[in-house]
Coordinates of C-alpha atoms in Angstrom, one line a residue:
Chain A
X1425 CA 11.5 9.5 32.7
X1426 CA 9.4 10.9 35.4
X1427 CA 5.9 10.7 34.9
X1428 CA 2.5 13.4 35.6
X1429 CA 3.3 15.2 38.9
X1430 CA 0.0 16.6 40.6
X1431 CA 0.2 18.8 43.7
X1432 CA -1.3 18.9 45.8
X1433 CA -2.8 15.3 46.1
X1434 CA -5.2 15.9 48.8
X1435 CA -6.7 19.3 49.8
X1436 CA -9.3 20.2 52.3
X1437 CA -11.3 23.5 51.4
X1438 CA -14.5 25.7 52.9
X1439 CA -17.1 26.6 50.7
X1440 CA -16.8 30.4 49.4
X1441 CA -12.7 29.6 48.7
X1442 CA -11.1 29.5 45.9
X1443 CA -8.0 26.8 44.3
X1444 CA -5.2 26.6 42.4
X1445 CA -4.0 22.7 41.2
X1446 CA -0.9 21.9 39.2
X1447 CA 0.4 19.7 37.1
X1448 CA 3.7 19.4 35.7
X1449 CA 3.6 17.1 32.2
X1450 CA 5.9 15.2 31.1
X1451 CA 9.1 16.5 29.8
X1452 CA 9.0 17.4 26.3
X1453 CA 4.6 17.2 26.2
X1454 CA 3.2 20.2 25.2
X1455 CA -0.8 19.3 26.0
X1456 CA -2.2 19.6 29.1
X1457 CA -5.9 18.4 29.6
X1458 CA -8.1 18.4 32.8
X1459 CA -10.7 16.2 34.0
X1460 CA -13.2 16.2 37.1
X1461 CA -14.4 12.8 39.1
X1462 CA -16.9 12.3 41.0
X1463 CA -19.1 9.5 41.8
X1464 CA -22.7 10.5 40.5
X1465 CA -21.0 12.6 37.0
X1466 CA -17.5 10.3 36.5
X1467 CA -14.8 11.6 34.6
X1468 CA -16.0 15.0 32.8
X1469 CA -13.5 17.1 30.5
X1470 CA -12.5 20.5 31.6
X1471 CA -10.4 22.1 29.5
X1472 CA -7.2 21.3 27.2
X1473 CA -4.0 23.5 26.9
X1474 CA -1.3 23.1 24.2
X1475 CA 1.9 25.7 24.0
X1476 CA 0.2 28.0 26.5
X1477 CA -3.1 28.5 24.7
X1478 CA -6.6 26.7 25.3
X1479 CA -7.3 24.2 22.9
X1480 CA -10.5 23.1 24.0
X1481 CA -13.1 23.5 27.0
X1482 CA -15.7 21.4 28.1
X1483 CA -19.2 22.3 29.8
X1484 CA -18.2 23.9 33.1
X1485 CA -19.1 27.2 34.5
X1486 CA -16.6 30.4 34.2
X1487 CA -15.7 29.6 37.9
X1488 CA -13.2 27.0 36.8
X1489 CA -10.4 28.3 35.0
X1490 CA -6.7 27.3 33.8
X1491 CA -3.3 28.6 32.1
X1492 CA -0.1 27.0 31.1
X1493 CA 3.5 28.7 31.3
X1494 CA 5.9 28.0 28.8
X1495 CA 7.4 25.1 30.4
X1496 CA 3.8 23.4 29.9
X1497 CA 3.3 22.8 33.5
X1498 CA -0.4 23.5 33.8
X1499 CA -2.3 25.5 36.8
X1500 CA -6.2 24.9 37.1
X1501 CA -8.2 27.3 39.5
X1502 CA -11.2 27.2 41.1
X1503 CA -12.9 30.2 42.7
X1504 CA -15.9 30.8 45.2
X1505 CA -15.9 26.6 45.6
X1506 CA -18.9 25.3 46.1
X1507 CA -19.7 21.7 48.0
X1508 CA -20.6 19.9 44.2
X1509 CA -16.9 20.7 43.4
X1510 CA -15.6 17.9 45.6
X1511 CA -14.1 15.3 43.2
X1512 CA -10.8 13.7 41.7
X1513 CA -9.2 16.5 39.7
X1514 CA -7.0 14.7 37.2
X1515 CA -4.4 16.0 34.4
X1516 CA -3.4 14.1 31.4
X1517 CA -0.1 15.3 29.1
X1518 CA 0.7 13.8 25.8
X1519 CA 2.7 15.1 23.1
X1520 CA 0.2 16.8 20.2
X1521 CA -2.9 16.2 22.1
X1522 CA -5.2 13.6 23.7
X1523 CA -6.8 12.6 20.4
X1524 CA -4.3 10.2 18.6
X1525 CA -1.3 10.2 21.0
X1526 CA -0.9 8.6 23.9
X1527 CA -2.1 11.0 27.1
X1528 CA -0.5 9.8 30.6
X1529 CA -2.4 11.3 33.3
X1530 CA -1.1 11.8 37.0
X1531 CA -2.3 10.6 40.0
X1532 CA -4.7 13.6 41.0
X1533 CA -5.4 15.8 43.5
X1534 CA -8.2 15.3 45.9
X1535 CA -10.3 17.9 46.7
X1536 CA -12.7 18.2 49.3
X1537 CA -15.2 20.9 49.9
X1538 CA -16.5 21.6 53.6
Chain B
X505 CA -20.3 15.2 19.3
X506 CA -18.9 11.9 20.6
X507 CA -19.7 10.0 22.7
X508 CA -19.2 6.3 24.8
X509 CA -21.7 4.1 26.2
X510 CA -20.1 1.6 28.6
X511 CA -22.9 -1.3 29.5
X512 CA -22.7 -2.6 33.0
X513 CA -21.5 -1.0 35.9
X514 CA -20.2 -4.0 37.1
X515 CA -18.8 -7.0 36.3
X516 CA -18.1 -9.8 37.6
X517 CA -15.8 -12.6 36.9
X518 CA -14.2 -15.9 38.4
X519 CA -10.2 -16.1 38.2
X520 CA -9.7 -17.6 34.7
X521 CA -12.8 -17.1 33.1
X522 CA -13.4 -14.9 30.4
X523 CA -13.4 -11.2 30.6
X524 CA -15.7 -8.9 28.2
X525 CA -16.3 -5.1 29.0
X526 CA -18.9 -4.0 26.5
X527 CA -18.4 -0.4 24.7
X528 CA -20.0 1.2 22.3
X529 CA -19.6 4.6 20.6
X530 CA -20.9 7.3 18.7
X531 CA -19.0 9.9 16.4
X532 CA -19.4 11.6 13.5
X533 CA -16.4 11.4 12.6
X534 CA -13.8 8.6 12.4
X535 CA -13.0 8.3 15.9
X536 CA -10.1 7.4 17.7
X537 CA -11.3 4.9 20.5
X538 CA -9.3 3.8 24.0
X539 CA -9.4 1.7 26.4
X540 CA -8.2 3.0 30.5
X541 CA -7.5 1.3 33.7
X542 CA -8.0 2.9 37.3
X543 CA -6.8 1.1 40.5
X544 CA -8.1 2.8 43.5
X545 CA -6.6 6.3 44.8
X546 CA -4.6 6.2 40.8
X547 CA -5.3 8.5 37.9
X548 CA -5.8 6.4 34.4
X549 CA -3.4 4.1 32.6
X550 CA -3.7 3.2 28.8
X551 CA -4.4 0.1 28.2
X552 CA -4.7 -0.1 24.6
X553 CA -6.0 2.6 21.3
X554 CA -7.6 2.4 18.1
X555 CA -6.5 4.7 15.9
X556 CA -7.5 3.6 12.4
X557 CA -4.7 1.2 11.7
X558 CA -5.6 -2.3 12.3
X559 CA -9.3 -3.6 13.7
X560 CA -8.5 -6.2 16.6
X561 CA -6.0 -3.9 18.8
X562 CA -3.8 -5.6 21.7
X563 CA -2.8 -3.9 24.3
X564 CA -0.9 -4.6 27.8
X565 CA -2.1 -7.2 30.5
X566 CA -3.3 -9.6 27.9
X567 CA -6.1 -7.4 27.1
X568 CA -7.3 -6.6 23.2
X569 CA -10.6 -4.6 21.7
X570 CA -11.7 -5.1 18.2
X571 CA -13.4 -2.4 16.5
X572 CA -16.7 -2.9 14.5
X573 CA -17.8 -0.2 12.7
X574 CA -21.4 -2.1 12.1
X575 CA -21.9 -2.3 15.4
X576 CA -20.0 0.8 16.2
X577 CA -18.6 -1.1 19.4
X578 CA -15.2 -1.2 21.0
X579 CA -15.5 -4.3 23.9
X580 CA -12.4 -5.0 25.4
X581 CA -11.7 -8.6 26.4
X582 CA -9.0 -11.0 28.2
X583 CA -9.0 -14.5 27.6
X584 CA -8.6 -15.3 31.4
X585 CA -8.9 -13.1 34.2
X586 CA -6.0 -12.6 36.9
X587 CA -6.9 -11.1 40.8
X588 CA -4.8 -8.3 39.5
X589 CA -7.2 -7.3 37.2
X590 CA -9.8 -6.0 39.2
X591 CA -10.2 -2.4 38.8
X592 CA -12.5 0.2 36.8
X593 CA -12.0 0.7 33.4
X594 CA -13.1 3.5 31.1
X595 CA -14.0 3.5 27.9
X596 CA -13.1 6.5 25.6
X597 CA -13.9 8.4 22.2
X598 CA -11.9 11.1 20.9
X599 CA -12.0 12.7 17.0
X600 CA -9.6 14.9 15.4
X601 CA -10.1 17.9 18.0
X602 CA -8.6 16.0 21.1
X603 CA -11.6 16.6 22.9
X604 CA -11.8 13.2 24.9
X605 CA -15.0 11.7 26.3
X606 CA -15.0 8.9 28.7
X607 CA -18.0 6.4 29.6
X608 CA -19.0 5.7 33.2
X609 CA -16.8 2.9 33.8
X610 CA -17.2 -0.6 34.8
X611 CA -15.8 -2.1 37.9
X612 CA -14.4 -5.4 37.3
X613 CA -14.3 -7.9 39.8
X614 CA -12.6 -10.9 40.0
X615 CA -13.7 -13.8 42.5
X616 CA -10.9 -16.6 43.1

């Protein structure tokens, strides 16, 4: 079965802009979680959706932001991007949640902030 | 909270040698600890999970982690270490509300 899709995988953004990543889970996951990576911070938790409602959320300003639709494909946003928000934005689906199943993650999306 | 404490931001080992990635957790709660893989440019792959059910837990490429809740540790080991395993792997801690936590990795490498 096909795996975590990201898109896009690399973007290039000015400072001031705003974002929108997605990821499309695997079929049949309902949980969506999102992570940042960078360097200096490494993998941080951003938030977790499951059927469409927020789960959980992680320390990050009100800046970042996500929904899921009903076909659990997941949409994270980013608005007035600052340069710090340069990392590897990566999304992990599993069935019930990360905790005790088994969460696949996609390849990311790379994004850069000028 | 929860939380991992990976020791060592590097390793390094000789092809064949032993490989131990040291990981120890806090939780206040029974946690459920796992082990992830990243290869350069890759999100994360499970390599193996502790989830209450037996101690020593094996998981794919040869690797296994035993959990010790004395030393509240989670090490993941390999009896002999292949060029294919270099990479950075994460340590990670979860409890029942799926809020995962990760440790700052360690970057295996492997000299031939």
């Amino acid at each position: 079965k096909a795996g975590v899709t990201q898109t896009p995988r690399y973007l290039i953004k000015t400072r001031g802009q705003q974002v929108t990543l997605s990821c499309s889970p695997i079929s049949g996951h309902r949980s969506v979680s999102w992570y940042q990576q960078t360097p200096g911070q490494g993998l941080q938790f951003l938030f977790e959706y499951f059927s469409e409602t927020q789960r959980n959320k992680g320390n990050f300003p009100g800046r970042f932001s996500g929904r899921q639709f009903s076909n659990s494909r997941s949409e994270m946003n980013v608005s007035t991007l600052e340069l710090g928000d340069s990392a590897l934005y990566l999304c992990a689906s599993s069935l019930g949640g990360v905790g005790n199943t088994e969460a696949f993650f996609g390849q990311g999306t790379r994004l850069t902030v000028v | 909270a929860q939380s991992v404490t990976q020791l060592g931001s590097h390793v390094s080992v000789s092809e064949g040698a032993l490989v131990l990635l040291r990981c120890n957790y806090s939780s206040s709660v029974p946690p459920y600890l796992f082990w992830y893989v990243q290869y350069p440019n890759q999100g994360l792959q499970l390599l193996l999970k502790y989830t209450s059910a037996a101690t020593l837990v094996k998981g794919i490429n040869g690797f296994e982690a035993e959990f010790k809740k004395s030393e509240t540790s989670f090490h993941l080991t390999k009896p002999s270490a292949h060029m294919s395993d270099a990479a950075e792997y994460f340590c990670a801690v979860t409890a029942k509300n799926n809020d995962m936590r990760f440790g700052a990795g360690t970057r295996l490498t492997v000299k031939p």
